[in-house]
CSV table of C-alpha atoms and ligand atoms in Angstrom, one decimal:
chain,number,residue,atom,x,y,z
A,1,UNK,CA,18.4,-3.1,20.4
A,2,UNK,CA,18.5,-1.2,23.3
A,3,UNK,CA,15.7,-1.3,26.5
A,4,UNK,CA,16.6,1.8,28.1
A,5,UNK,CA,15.9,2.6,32.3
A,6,UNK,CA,12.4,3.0,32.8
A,7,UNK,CA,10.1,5.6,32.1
A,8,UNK,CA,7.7,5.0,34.6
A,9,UNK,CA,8.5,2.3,37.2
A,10,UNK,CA,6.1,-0.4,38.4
A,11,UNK,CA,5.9,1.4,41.8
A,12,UNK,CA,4.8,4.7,39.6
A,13,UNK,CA,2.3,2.6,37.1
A,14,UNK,CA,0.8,1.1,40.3
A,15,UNK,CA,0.2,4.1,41.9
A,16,UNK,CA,-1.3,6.0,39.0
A,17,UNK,CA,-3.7,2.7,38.3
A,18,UNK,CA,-5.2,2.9,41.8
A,19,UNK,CA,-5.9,6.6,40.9
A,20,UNK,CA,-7.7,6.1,38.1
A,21,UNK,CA,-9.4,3.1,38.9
A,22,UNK,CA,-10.7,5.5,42.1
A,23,UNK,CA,-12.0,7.7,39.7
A,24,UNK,CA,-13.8,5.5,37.3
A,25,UNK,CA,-15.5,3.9,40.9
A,26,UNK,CA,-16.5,7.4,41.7
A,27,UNK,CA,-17.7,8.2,38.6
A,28,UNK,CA,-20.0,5.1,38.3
A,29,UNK,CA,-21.1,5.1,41.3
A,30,UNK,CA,-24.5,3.0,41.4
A,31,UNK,CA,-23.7,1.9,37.3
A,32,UNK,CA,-22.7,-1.4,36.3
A,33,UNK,CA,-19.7,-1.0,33.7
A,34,UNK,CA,-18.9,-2.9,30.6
A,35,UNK,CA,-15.2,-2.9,30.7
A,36,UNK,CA,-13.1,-3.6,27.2
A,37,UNK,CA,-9.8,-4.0,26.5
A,38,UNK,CA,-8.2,-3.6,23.3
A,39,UNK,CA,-5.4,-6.2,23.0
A,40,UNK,CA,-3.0,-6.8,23.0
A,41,UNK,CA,-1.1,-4.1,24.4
A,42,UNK,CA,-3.7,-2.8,26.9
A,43,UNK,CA,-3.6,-6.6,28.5
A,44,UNK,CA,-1.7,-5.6,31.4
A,45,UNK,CA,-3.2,-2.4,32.0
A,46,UNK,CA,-6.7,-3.8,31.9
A,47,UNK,CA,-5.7,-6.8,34.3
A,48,UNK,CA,-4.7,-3.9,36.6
A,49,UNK,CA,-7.1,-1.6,36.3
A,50,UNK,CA,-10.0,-4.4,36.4
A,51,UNK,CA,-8.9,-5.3,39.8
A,52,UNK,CA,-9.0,-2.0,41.2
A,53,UNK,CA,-12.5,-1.1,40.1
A,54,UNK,CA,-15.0,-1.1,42.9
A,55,UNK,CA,-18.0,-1.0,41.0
A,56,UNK,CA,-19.4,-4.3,39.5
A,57,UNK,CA,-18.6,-5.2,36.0
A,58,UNK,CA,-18.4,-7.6,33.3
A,59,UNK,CA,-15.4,-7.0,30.3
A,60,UNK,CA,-14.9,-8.1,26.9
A,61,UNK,CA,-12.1,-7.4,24.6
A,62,UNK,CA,-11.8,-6.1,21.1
A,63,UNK,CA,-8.4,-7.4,19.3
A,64,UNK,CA,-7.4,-4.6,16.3
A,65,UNK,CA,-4.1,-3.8,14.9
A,66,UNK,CA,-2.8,-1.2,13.3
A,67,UNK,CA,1.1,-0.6,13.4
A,68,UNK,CA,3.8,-2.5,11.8
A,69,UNK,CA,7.3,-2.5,14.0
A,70,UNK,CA,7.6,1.5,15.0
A,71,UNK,CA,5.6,2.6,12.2
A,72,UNK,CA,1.8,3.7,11.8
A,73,UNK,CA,0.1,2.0,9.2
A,74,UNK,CA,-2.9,4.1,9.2
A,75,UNK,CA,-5.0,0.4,8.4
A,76,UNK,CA,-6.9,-1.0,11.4
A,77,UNK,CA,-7.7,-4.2,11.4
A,78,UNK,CA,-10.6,-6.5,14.2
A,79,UNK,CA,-10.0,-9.5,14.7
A,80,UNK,CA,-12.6,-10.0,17.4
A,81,UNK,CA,-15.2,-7.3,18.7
A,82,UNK,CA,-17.2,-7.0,21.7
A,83,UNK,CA,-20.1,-10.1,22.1
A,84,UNK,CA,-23.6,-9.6,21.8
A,85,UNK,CA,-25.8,-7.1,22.6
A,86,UNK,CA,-24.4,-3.3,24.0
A,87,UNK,CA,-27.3,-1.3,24.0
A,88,UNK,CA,-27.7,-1.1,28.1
A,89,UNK,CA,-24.2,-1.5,28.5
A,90,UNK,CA,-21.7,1.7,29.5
A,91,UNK,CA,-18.6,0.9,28.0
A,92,UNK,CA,-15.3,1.9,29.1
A,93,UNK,CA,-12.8,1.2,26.4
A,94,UNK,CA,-9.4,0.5,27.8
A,95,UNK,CA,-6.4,0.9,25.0
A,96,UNK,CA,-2.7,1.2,26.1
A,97,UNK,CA,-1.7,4.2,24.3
A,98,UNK,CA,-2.8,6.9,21.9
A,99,UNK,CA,-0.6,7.7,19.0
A,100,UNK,CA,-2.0,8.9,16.1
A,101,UNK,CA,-5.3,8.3,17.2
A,102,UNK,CA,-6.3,6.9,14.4
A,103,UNK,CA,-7.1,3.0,16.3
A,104,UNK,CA,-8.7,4.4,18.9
A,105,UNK,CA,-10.9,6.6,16.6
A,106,UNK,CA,-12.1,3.7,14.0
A,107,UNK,CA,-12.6,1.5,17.5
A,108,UNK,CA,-14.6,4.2,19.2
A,109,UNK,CA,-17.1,5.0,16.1
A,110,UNK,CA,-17.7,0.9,15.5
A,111,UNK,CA,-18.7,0.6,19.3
A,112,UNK,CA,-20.8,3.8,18.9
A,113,UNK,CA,-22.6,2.6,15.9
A,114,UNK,CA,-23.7,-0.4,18.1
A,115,UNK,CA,-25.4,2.2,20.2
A,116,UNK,CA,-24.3,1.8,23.7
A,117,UNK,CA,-26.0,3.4,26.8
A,118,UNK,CA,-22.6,5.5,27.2
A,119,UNK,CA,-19.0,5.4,26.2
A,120,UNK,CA,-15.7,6.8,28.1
A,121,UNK,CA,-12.8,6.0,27.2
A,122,UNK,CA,-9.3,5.4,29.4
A,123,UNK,CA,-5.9,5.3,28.1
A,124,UNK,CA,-2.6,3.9,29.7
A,125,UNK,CA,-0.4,6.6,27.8
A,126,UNK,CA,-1.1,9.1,25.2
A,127,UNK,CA,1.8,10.6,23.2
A,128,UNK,CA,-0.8,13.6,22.8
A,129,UNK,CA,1.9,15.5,19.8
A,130,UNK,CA,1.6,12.7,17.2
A,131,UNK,CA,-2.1,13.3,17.5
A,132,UNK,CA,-3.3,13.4,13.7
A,133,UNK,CA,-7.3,12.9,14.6
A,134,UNK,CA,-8.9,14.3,17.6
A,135,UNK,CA,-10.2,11.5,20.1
A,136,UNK,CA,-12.3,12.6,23.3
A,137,UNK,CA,-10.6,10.7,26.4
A,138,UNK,CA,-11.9,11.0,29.4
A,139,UNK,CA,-9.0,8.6,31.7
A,140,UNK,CA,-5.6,9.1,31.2
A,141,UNK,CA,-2.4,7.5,32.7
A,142,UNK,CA,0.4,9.9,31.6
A,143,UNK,CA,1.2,11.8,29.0
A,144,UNK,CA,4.2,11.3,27.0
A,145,UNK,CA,6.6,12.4,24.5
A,146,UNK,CA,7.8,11.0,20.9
A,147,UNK,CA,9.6,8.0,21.7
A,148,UNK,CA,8.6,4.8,21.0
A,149,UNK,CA,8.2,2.5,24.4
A,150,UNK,CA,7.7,-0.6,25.4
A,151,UNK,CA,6.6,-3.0,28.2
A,152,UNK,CA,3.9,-3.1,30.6
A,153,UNK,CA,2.0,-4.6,27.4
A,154,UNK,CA,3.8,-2.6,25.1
A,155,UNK,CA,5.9,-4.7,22.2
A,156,UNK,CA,8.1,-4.2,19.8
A,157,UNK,CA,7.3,-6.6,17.1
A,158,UNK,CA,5.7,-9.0,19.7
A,159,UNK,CA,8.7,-8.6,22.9
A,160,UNK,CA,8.9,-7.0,26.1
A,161,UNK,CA,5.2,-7.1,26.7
A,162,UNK,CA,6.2,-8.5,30.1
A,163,UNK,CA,8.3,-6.3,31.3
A,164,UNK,CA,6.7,-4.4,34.2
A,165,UNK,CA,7.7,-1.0,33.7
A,166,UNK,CA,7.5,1.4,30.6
A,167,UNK,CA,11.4,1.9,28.7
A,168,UNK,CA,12.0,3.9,25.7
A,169,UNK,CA,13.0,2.0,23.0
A,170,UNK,CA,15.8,2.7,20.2
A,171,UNK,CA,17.1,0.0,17.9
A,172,UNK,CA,20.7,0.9,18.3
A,173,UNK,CA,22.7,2.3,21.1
B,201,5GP,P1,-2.4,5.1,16.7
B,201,5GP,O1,-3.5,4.5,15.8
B,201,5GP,O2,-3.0,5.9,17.8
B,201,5GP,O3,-1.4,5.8,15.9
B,201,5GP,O4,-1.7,3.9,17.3
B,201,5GP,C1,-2.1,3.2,18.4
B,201,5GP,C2,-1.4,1.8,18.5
B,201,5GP,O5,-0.1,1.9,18.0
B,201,5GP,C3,-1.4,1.4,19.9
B,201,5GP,O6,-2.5,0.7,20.3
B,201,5GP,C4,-0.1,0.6,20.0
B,201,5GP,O7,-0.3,-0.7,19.7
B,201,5GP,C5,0.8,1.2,18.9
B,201,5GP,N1,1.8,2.2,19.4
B,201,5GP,C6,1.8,3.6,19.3
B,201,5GP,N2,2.8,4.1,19.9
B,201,5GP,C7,3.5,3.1,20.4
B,201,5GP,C8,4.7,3.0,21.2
B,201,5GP,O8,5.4,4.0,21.6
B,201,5GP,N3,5.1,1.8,21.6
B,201,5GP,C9,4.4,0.6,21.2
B,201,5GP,N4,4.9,-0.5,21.6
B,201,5GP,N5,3.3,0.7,20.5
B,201,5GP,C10,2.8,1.9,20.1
């Protein structure tokens, strides 16, 4: 198994959180913002981000899965959704990247159907050519290609979420 040099360095992923976190404070401006992560990957991300936000805020997470080792399953599964009431709430949902879209998309129209005040969502990474159903995002981090990575939250089959840079990932050399 083979962590390759990073993708984007912590320096780079630092620098890119601050900038979006300076455009979700603009953008609320006078709101107060219900931000959720979906874990596990977007755990770091959110930690990040959250911090950098200047507007107040409370947060909740939504656990789902949907991907077995480097492979879509198409299946999502929650495990644990936002907590009570959302209707005055605008939600920001936070995931760590955008594949098929698929997660994102079953995750987006449950929260919906709860009817929230607004929702935006913001997306560490989005590997925007695997995109098999069409998800609106408003915040993105970078864009990138098909490879599978890891770190900075990221696993394969449960590692290297600590790592604090992004690195493609191959299973053999
Ligand atoms: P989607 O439903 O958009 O196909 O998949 C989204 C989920 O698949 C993400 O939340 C993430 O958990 C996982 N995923 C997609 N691409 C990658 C990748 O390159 N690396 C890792 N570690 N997980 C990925």
């Amino acid at each position: 198994m083979i962590v390759g040099k990073p993708l984007f360095t912590t320096h780079q992923i630092q620098n890119r959180v601050q900038e979006l976190a300076g455009r979700i404070s603009h953008d609320y401006a006078k709101k107060e913002l219900l931000v959720v992560g979906i874990l596990k990957g977007a755990f770091m991300f959110f930690s990040d981000l959250v911090r950098n936000i200047e507007v107040p805020l409370t947060l909740d997470f939504i656990i789902a899965s949907s991907y077995m080792k480097t492979q879509s399953t198409g299946e999502v599964k929650v495990f644990y959704d936002i907590r009570g009431d959302i209707s005055e709430s605008h939600v920001l949902l936070v995931e760590d990247i955008v594949d098929t879209g698929i997660t994102l998309n079953h995750i987006r129209e449950r929260v919906i159907a709860r009817g929230p005040k607004s929702l935006k969502i913001c997306s560490f990474l989005d590997k925007r050519e695997r995109r098999i159903v069409d998800v609106p995002m408003d915040y993105i981090g970078f864009e990138i290609p098909n490879e599978f990575v890891v770190g900075y939250g990221l696993d394969y089959e449960n590692r290297f979420r600590n790592l604090p840079y992004i690195s493609i990932f191959k299973k053999k050399a």
